[in-house]
Tab-separated table of C-alpha atoms in Angstrom:
chain	number	residue	atom	x	y	z
D	1	MET	CA	-3.868	-52.519	8.813
D	2	GLU	CA	-6.820	-53.384	6.582
D	3	PHE	CA	-9.164	-52.747	9.517
D	4	SER	CA	-7.713	-49.317	10.358
D	5	ASN	CA	-7.318	-48.258	6.714
D	6	SER	CA	-10.927	-49.176	5.925
D	7	LEU	CA	-12.193	-47.276	8.963
D	8	ILE	CA	-10.195	-44.148	8.145
D	9	HIS	CA	-11.274	-44.244	4.499
D	10	TRP	CA	-14.923	-44.608	5.566
D	11	TYR	CA	-14.553	-41.778	8.094
D	12	LEU	CA	-13.097	-39.289	5.629
D	13	GLN	CA	-16.097	-39.867	3.372
D	14	ASN	CA	-18.841	-40.000	6.019
D	15	LYS	CA	-17.800	-37.939	9.051
D	16	ARG	CA	-20.130	-35.308	10.465
D	17	ASP	CA	-18.922	-31.712	10.351
D	18	LEU	CA	-18.670	-30.923	14.064
D	19	PRO	CA	-17.000	-27.778	15.452
D	20	TRP	CA	-14.636	-29.589	17.828
D	21	ARG	CA	-13.240	-31.593	14.898
D	22	ASN	CA	-11.920	-28.532	13.102
D	23	THR	CA	-9.280	-27.749	15.716
D	24	THR	CA	-6.458	-29.221	17.764
D	25	ASN	CA	-7.124	-26.715	20.575
D	26	PRO	CA	-7.638	-28.910	23.676
D	27	TYR	CA	-10.180	-26.535	25.250
D	28	PRO	CA	-13.101	-27.149	22.839
D	29	ILE	CA	-12.068	-30.800	22.476
D	30	TRP	CA	-12.165	-31.294	26.256
D	31	LEU	CA	-15.446	-29.388	26.504
D	32	SER	CA	-17.100	-31.537	23.835
D	33	GLU	CA	-15.847	-34.802	25.326
D	34	ILE	CA	-17.171	-33.963	28.793
D	35	MET	CA	-20.532	-32.902	27.331
D	36	LEU	CA	-20.879	-35.984	25.151
D	37	GLN	CA	-20.425	-38.429	28.024
D	38	GLN	CA	-23.861	-40.066	28.398
D	39	THR	CA	-25.204	-37.623	25.766
D	40	ARG	CA	-25.901	-37.914	22.041
D	41	VAL	CA	-24.219	-35.443	19.659
D	42	ALA	CA	-27.570	-34.018	18.524
D	43	GLN	CA	-28.461	-33.151	22.113
D	44	GLY	CA	-24.996	-31.956	23.124
D	45	LEU	CA	-24.177	-29.721	20.143
D	46	PRO	CA	-26.462	-26.780	21.124
D	47	TYR	CA	-24.978	-26.838	24.631
D	48	PHE	CA	-21.442	-26.855	23.215
D	49	LEU	CA	-22.251	-23.805	21.082
D	50	SER	CA	-23.837	-22.002	24.053
D	51	PHE	CA	-20.816	-22.727	26.251
D	52	THR	CA	-18.220	-21.632	23.702
D	53	ASP	CA	-20.252	-18.476	23.048
D	54	ALA	CA	-20.472	-17.659	26.774
D	55	PHE	CA	-16.944	-18.891	27.603
D	56	PRO	CA	-14.677	-18.523	24.525
D	57	THR	CA	-11.566	-19.430	26.531
D	58	ILE	CA	-10.673	-21.580	29.509
D	59	PHE	CA	-10.146	-18.354	31.506
D	60	ASP	CA	-13.730	-17.228	30.804
D	61	LEU	CA	-15.050	-20.542	32.099
D	62	ALA	CA	-12.744	-20.483	35.124
D	63	ASN	CA	-13.889	-16.975	36.088
D	64	ALA	CA	-17.601	-17.725	35.654
D	65	ASP	CA	-19.978	-18.092	38.572
D	66	GLU	CA	-20.982	-21.717	39.237
D	67	GLU	CA	-24.666	-20.820	38.923
D	68	GLN	CA	-24.050	-19.484	35.419
D	69	VAL	CA	-22.291	-22.738	34.478
D	70	LEU	CA	-25.090	-24.868	35.917
D	71	LYS	CA	-27.765	-22.734	34.217
D	72	LEU	CA	-26.139	-23.239	30.805
D	73	TRP	CA	-25.814	-26.960	31.575
D	74	GLN	CA	-29.497	-27.187	32.579
D	75	GLY	CA	-31.072	-30.124	30.759
D	76	LEU	CA	-27.873	-32.045	29.970
D	77	GLY	CA	-28.119	-34.077	33.176
D	78	TYR	CA	-25.317	-35.724	35.179
D	79	TYR	CA	-24.597	-32.336	36.752
D	80	SER	CA	-21.421	-33.553	38.460
D	81	ARG	CA	-19.888	-33.239	34.984
D	82	ALA	CA	-20.581	-29.494	35.028
D	83	ARG	CA	-19.194	-29.033	38.536
D	84	ASN	CA	-16.052	-31.007	37.649
D	85	LEU	CA	-15.750	-29.072	34.389
D	86	HIS	CA	-15.780	-25.789	36.289
D	87	ALA	CA	-13.244	-27.040	38.861
D	88	THR	CA	-10.910	-28.304	36.135
D	89	ALA	CA	-11.178	-25.012	34.241
D	90	LYS	CA	-9.992	-23.191	37.374
D	91	GLN	CA	-7.126	-25.650	37.817
D	92	ILE	CA	-5.936	-25.236	34.220
D	93	ALA	CA	-6.407	-21.462	34.166
D	94	PHE	CA	-4.875	-20.612	37.531
D	95	GLU	CA	-2.347	-23.428	38.134
D	96	PHE	CA	-1.247	-24.151	34.556
D	97	ASN	CA	-1.659	-20.642	33.096
D	98	GLY	CA	-4.360	-21.847	30.707
D	99	GLU	CA	-2.239	-24.638	29.210
D	100	PHE	CA	-3.655	-28.168	29.165
D	101	PRO	CA	-1.266	-30.962	30.165
D	102	PRO	CA	0.170	-32.324	26.902
D	103	THR	CA	0.257	-36.047	27.721
D	104	TYR	CA	-2.261	-38.793	28.478
D	105	LYS	CA	-0.775	-39.533	31.919
D	106	GLU	CA	-0.842	-35.884	32.985
D	107	LEU	CA	-4.370	-35.346	31.638
D	108	LEU	CA	-5.581	-38.222	33.822
D	109	LYS	CA	-4.755	-36.136	36.906
D	110	LEU	CA	-7.402	-33.526	36.038
D	111	LYS	CA	-10.714	-33.653	37.906
D	112	GLY	CA	-13.462	-35.367	35.945
D	113	VAL	CA	-11.046	-36.623	33.273
D	114	GLY	CA	-11.011	-40.408	33.033
D	115	GLU	CA	-9.137	-42.749	30.732
D	116	TYR	CA	-11.416	-42.207	27.742
D	117	THR	CA	-11.414	-38.392	27.917
D	118	ALA	CA	-7.656	-38.266	28.517
D	119	ALA	CA	-7.065	-40.507	25.498
D	120	ALA	CA	-9.358	-38.378	23.333
D	121	ILE	CA	-7.618	-35.099	24.244
D	122	ALA	CA	-4.125	-36.624	24.024
D	123	SER	CA	-4.740	-38.065	20.567
D	124	PHE	CA	-6.904	-35.299	19.058
D	125	SER	CA	-4.825	-32.378	20.356
D	126	TYR	CA	-1.326	-33.826	20.593
D	127	ASN	CA	-1.517	-36.860	18.266
D	128	GLU	CA	-0.334	-39.132	21.070
D	129	PRO	CA	-0.853	-42.775	20.002
D	130	VAL	CA	-3.233	-43.816	22.763
D	131	ALA	CA	-6.498	-45.587	21.884
D	132	VAL	CA	-9.916	-44.339	22.999
D	133	LEU	CA	-12.410	-46.795	24.455
D	134	ASP	CA	-16.050	-45.749	24.702
D	135	GLY	CA	-19.345	-47.532	24.065
D	136	ASN	CA	-19.008	-47.164	20.312
D	137	VAL	CA	-15.491	-48.619	20.300
D	138	PHE	CA	-16.540	-51.535	22.533
D	139	ARG	CA	-19.300	-52.349	20.051
D	140	VAL	CA	-17.172	-52.137	16.897
D	141	LEU	CA	-14.326	-54.204	18.333
D	142	SER	CA	-16.529	-56.854	19.945
D	143	ARG	CA	-18.414	-57.406	16.688
D	144	TYR	CA	-15.500	-57.222	14.261
D	145	PHE	CA	-13.316	-59.597	16.294
D	146	ASN	CA	-16.225	-61.620	17.778
D	147	VAL	CA	-15.249	-60.930	21.398
D	148	ASP	CA	-18.015	-62.133	23.723
D	149	SER	CA	-16.416	-61.102	27.027
D	150	ASP	CA	-18.821	-59.270	29.358
D	151	ILE	CA	-18.052	-55.557	29.017
D	152	SER	CA	-19.598	-54.786	32.406
D	153	LEU	CA	-16.632	-56.532	34.085
D	154	PRO	CA	-13.481	-54.507	34.901
D	155	LYS	CA	-11.129	-57.176	33.496
D	156	THR	CA	-12.907	-56.967	30.131
D	157	LYS	CA	-12.131	-53.269	29.895
D	158	THR	CA	-8.436	-54.123	30.144
D	159	GLU	CA	-8.859	-56.753	27.422
D	160	PHE	CA	-10.565	-54.295	25.081
D	161	GLN	CA	-8.103	-51.512	25.876
D	162	GLN	CA	-5.254	-53.774	24.781
D	163	LEU	CA	-7.128	-54.738	21.613
D	164	ALA	CA	-7.916	-51.088	20.810
D	165	GLN	CA	-4.263	-50.191	21.285
D	166	GLU	CA	-3.183	-53.053	18.983
D	167	VAL	CA	-5.406	-51.955	16.073
D	168	LEU	CA	-4.712	-48.234	16.557
D	169	ASP	CA	-3.051	-46.569	13.568
D	170	LYS	CA	0.031	-45.272	15.397
D	171	LYS	CA	0.841	-42.805	12.612
D	172	ASN	CA	-2.670	-41.299	12.574
D	173	PRO	CA	-4.087	-41.797	16.097
D	174	ALA	CA	-6.299	-38.705	16.014
D	175	VAL	CA	-8.002	-39.665	12.770
D	176	PHE	CA	-8.269	-43.352	13.660
D	177	ASN	CA	-9.793	-42.700	17.098
D	178	GLN	CA	-12.382	-40.364	15.628
D	179	ALA	CA	-13.029	-42.845	12.818
D	180	ILE	CA	-13.788	-45.831	15.041
D	181	MET	CA	-16.075	-43.781	17.316
D	182	GLU	CA	-17.926	-42.262	14.362
D	183	PHE	CA	-18.247	-45.695	12.767
D	184	GLY	CA	-19.912	-46.998	15.926
D	185	ALA	CA	-22.220	-43.992	16.099
D	186	LEU	CA	-23.338	-43.953	12.460
D	187	GLN	CA	-22.725	-47.401	10.952
D	188	CYS	CA	-22.228	-50.119	13.571
D	189	MET	CA	-25.176	-48.961	15.660
D	190	PRO	CA	-26.525	-50.797	18.724
D	191	LYS	CA	-29.717	-51.980	17.027
D	192	ASN	CA	-30.366	-53.019	13.434
D	193	PRO	CA	-27.083	-51.892	11.838
D	194	ASP	CA	-27.056	-51.951	8.029
D	195	CYS	CA	-24.449	-54.676	7.626
D	196	ASN	CA	-25.073	-54.959	3.868
D	197	SER	CA	-23.617	-51.491	3.290
D	198	CYS	CA	-20.775	-51.874	5.806
D	199	VAL	CA	-17.218	-51.516	4.487
D	200	LEU	CA	-16.090	-54.168	6.976
D	201	ASN	CA	-18.763	-56.783	6.186
D	202	SER	CA	-16.410	-59.145	4.342
D	203	SER	CA	-14.136	-59.490	7.376
D	204	CYS	CA	-16.497	-58.940	10.332
D	205	ALA	CA	-16.448	-62.077	12.493
D	206	ALA	CA	-19.779	-61.362	14.201
D	207	LEU	CA	-21.509	-61.051	10.830
D	208	GLN	CA	-19.992	-64.317	9.634
D	209	HIS	CA	-21.138	-66.069	12.819
D	210	LYS	CA	-24.573	-64.332	12.812
D	211	LYS	CA	-23.888	-62.776	16.237
D	212	VAL	CA	-24.144	-59.049	15.433
D	213	SER	CA	-27.276	-58.554	17.555
D	214	GLU	CA	-25.731	-60.442	20.491
D	215	LEU	CA	-22.598	-58.304	20.799
D	216	PRO	CA	-21.256	-56.696	22.839
D	217	VAL	CA	-22.233	-58.777	25.875
D	218	LYS	CA	-23.284	-56.700	28.869
D	219	SER	CA	-24.893	-58.589	31.720
D	220	LYS	CA	-24.969	-56.100	34.583
D	221	LYS	CA	-28.342	-54.415	34.965
D	222	THR	CA	-28.673	-51.064	36.691
D	223	LYS	CA	-30.801	-51.228	39.811
D	224	VAL	CA	-33.470	-48.541	39.582
D	225	THR	CA	-34.857	-46.838	42.691
D	226	ASN	CA	-38.297	-45.212	42.725
D	227	ARG	CA	-38.611	-41.879	44.530
D	228	TYR	CA	-41.774	-39.872	45.195
D	229	LEU	CA	-41.265	-36.112	45.201
D	230	ASN	CA	-43.993	-33.629	46.088
D	231	TYR	CA	-42.834	-30.092	45.297
D	232	LEU	CA	-44.521	-27.310	47.238
D	233	ILE	CA	-44.739	-23.967	45.445
D	234	LEU	CA	-45.160	-21.424	48.225
D	235	LYS	CA	-46.865	-18.287	46.897
D	236	ASP	CA	-47.147	-15.310	49.228
D	237	SER	CA	-49.364	-12.232	49.235
D	238	ASP	CA	-46.986	-10.395	46.876
D	239	SER	CA	-47.085	-13.323	44.381
D	240	ASN	CA	-43.478	-14.103	45.210
D	241	TYR	CA	-42.095	-17.608	45.669
D	242	ILE	CA	-39.730	-19.590	47.865
D	243	VAL	CA	-36.864	-21.541	46.283
D	244	GLN	CA	-33.922	-23.216	47.936
D	245	LYS	CA	-30.514	-24.467	46.868
D	246	ARG	CA	-30.108	-28.215	47.130
D	247	GLU	CA	-27.292	-28.879	49.587
D	248	GLY	CA	-25.251	-32.034	50.060
D	249	LYS	CA	-24.184	-34.657	47.584
D	250	GLY	CA	-26.674	-35.943	45.058
D	251	ILE	CA	-27.825	-35.763	41.465
D	252	TRP	CA	-29.004	-32.151	41.757
D	253	GLU	CA	-26.321	-30.764	44.071
D	254	ASN	CA	-26.228	-26.917	43.986
D	255	LEU	CA	-29.295	-26.681	41.750
D	256	TYR	CA	-32.429	-24.885	42.942
D	257	GLU	CA	-35.798	-26.397	43.725
D	258	PHE	CA	-39.033	-25.645	45.568
D	259	PRO	CA	-39.545	-26.924	49.122
D	260	LEU	CA	-39.911	-30.688	48.948
D	261	LEU	CA	-41.984	-33.327	50.673
D	262	GLU	CA	-40.493	-36.722	49.769
D	263	THR	CA	-42.493	-39.823	50.691
D	264	ASP	CA	-41.692	-43.540	50.704
D	265	PHE	CA	-44.567	-44.366	48.369
D	266	LEU	CA	-47.091	-42.592	46.167
D	267	LEU	CA	-49.663	-40.787	48.303
D	268	SER	CA	-53.222	-40.320	47.152
D	269	GLU	CA	-54.174	-36.708	46.437
D	270	LYS	CA	-56.236	-36.589	49.647
D	271	ASP	CA	-53.431	-38.035	51.802
D	272	ALA	CA	-50.890	-35.674	50.251
D	273	ILE	CA	-53.037	-32.608	50.942
D	274	ASP	CA	-53.781	-33.847	54.483
D	275	GLN	CA	-50.057	-34.243	55.167
D	276	ILE	CA	-49.178	-30.841	53.668
D	277	SER	CA	-51.949	-29.068	55.588
D	278	LYS	CA	-50.332	-30.158	58.868
D	279	MET	CA	-46.998	-28.586	57.934
D	280	GLN	CA	-45.908	-25.108	58.996
D	281	PHE	CA	-43.831	-22.711	56.903
D	282	TYR	CA	-42.207	-19.744	58.649
D	283	ASN	CA	-44.691	-20.295	61.511
D	284	GLN	CA	-47.558	-19.961	59.049
D	285	LYS	CA	-50.022	-22.379	57.542
D	286	PRO	CA	-51.208	-22.034	53.940
D	287	SER	CA	-54.650	-20.544	53.389
D	288	ASP	CA	-55.179	-22.766	50.346
D	289	ILE	CA	-53.565	-25.879	48.803
D	290	LEU	CA	-53.998	-26.672	45.109
D	291	ILE	CA	-52.887	-29.665	43.041
D	292	LEU	CA	-51.280	-28.166	39.950
D	293	GLN	CA	-51.490	-31.089	37.546
D	294	ASN	CA	-53.626	-34.156	37.162
D	295	GLU	CA	-50.906	-36.536	36.002
D	296	ILE	CA	-47.775	-37.401	37.951
D	297	THR	CA	-44.574	-36.613	36.034
D	298	LEU	CA	-42.271	-39.601	35.646
D	299	HIS	CA	-38.675	-38.419	35.215
D	300	LYS	CA	-36.322	-41.293	34.367
D	301	LEU	CA	-32.664	-41.115	35.335
D	302	SER	CA	-30.099	-43.883	34.963
D	303	HIS	CA	-30.488	-45.132	38.549
D	304	GLN	CA	-33.724	-43.476	39.642
D	305	HIS	CA	-37.305	-43.055	38.511
D	306	LEU	CA	-38.688	-39.847	39.996
D	307	HIS	CA	-42.459	-39.594	40.448
D	308	ILE	CA	-43.049	-35.848	40.697
D	309	ARG	CA	-46.106	-33.822	41.645
D	310	PHE	CA	-46.521	-30.071	42.184
D	311	PHE	CA	-48.732	-28.317	44.714
D	312	GLU	CA	-49.387	-24.611	45.149
D	313	LEU	CA	-49.582	-23.356	48.717
D	314	ARG	CA	-51.046	-19.860	49.065
D	315	PHE	CA	-50.270	-17.608	51.999
D	316	ALA	CA	-52.146	-14.517	53.137
D	317	SER	CA	-48.996	-12.603	54.077
D	318	LYS	CA	-45.470	-12.035	52.807
D	319	LEU	CA	-42.940	-14.827	53.266
D	320	PRO	CA	-39.302	-14.056	54.162
D	321	ASP	CA	-36.736	-14.428	51.359
D	322	SER	CA	-39.435	-14.890	48.722
D	323	LYS	CA	-38.546	-13.882	45.170
D	324	PRO	CA	-40.482	-12.864	42.039
D	325	PHE	CA	-40.565	-15.248	39.098
D	326	THR	CA	-38.329	-12.909	37.071
D	327	ALA	CA	-35.575	-13.566	39.631
D	328	ILE	CA	-35.973	-17.311	40.073
D	329	GLU	CA	-36.189	-18.102	36.348
D	330	LYS	CA	-32.522	-17.057	36.037
D	331	LEU	CA	-31.429	-19.732	38.528
D	332	PRO	CA	-30.358	-23.266	37.535
D	333	PHE	CA	-33.093	-25.848	38.174
D	334	PRO	CA	-33.375	-29.557	37.391
D	335	ILE	CA	-34.846	-29.648	33.893
D	336	VAL	CA	-38.047	-31.373	34.999
D	337	ILE	CA	-38.821	-28.475	37.369
D	338	HIS	CA	-37.718	-25.855	34.831
D	339	ASN	CA	-40.010	-27.357	32.179
D	340	PHE	CA	-42.947	-27.313	34.565
D	341	MET	CA	-42.262	-23.693	35.477
D	342	VAL	CA	-42.029	-22.337	31.947
D	343	SER	CA	-44.546	-24.485	30.104
D	344	ASN	CA	-47.262	-24.995	32.683
D	345	TYR	CA	-47.376	-23.063	35.837
D	346	PHE	CA	-45.827	-19.645	35.552
D	347	ASN	CA	-47.129	-18.972	32.059
D	348	SER	CA	-50.613	-18.966	33.481
D	349	HIS	CA	-49.890	-17.013	36.666
């Protein structure tokens, strides 16, 4: 009880004032939890405010067009979260009449809702005594109790889930769950935590054993794939452009992009232009090919490093299905392409 009481006391004095904490309404709580997966609060908060402004209720989100959802999500990454979010909104609005399932087990059946998110909604909205387990909680528990099990292993998750459930304040699960996550985010940080000012320093086992920097243990490294993407901006005689929706499964499913030449390795500028000049587009060849930037953009994702280059291909006649920039800027793009469009290319054309 000393552990949970100290955490709650610390939280009530130090918690950030965040909009999803001032309610028990599961809609904004669910929205924030989905957004904050793999995303820091500082980055996610503006998106949360934009979403709740555009979609004040679950029915508004359910009735929205997917492109509108993806456009508002643009820049948050992990776009499957947005597609699942939209699908779940439809399920709740149309199958459950806008009412979220009120228990942890039922919440788990929703698309895109895993154990952590279900526990967060169940405890924050319905005060169900089920412990949350995210990266912050792993870190706090592993250090405080000096648990050196490898958190990348599935069996370790079970071990930590049991430990989290044991220390959970069953009378105040909502406050305790938020307290331990906030403590991990603000106090027991991954690198260089200020242990001298920590309210738990007299009883923290990792501090006593000088193992704070070693915990939690995570051995599994993510294998990173390099990809080489050459985007071709086709500009016709009317100064309109060709964009296409990315089909099939993948990181950018249902987002828009320019025609793409993907290669197995980085081509020299000369080899890239030679290869592009041999391609035909709508039975036409470009009259001119320009390299639009000197440096290759490196866009780092969790499993992929994307080496991106942009070329402009000019055509002497009109291309079918081409669109003006005013039309394509409203479409959802991967953020690396969007940033190039608005900050470099189209501002000068």
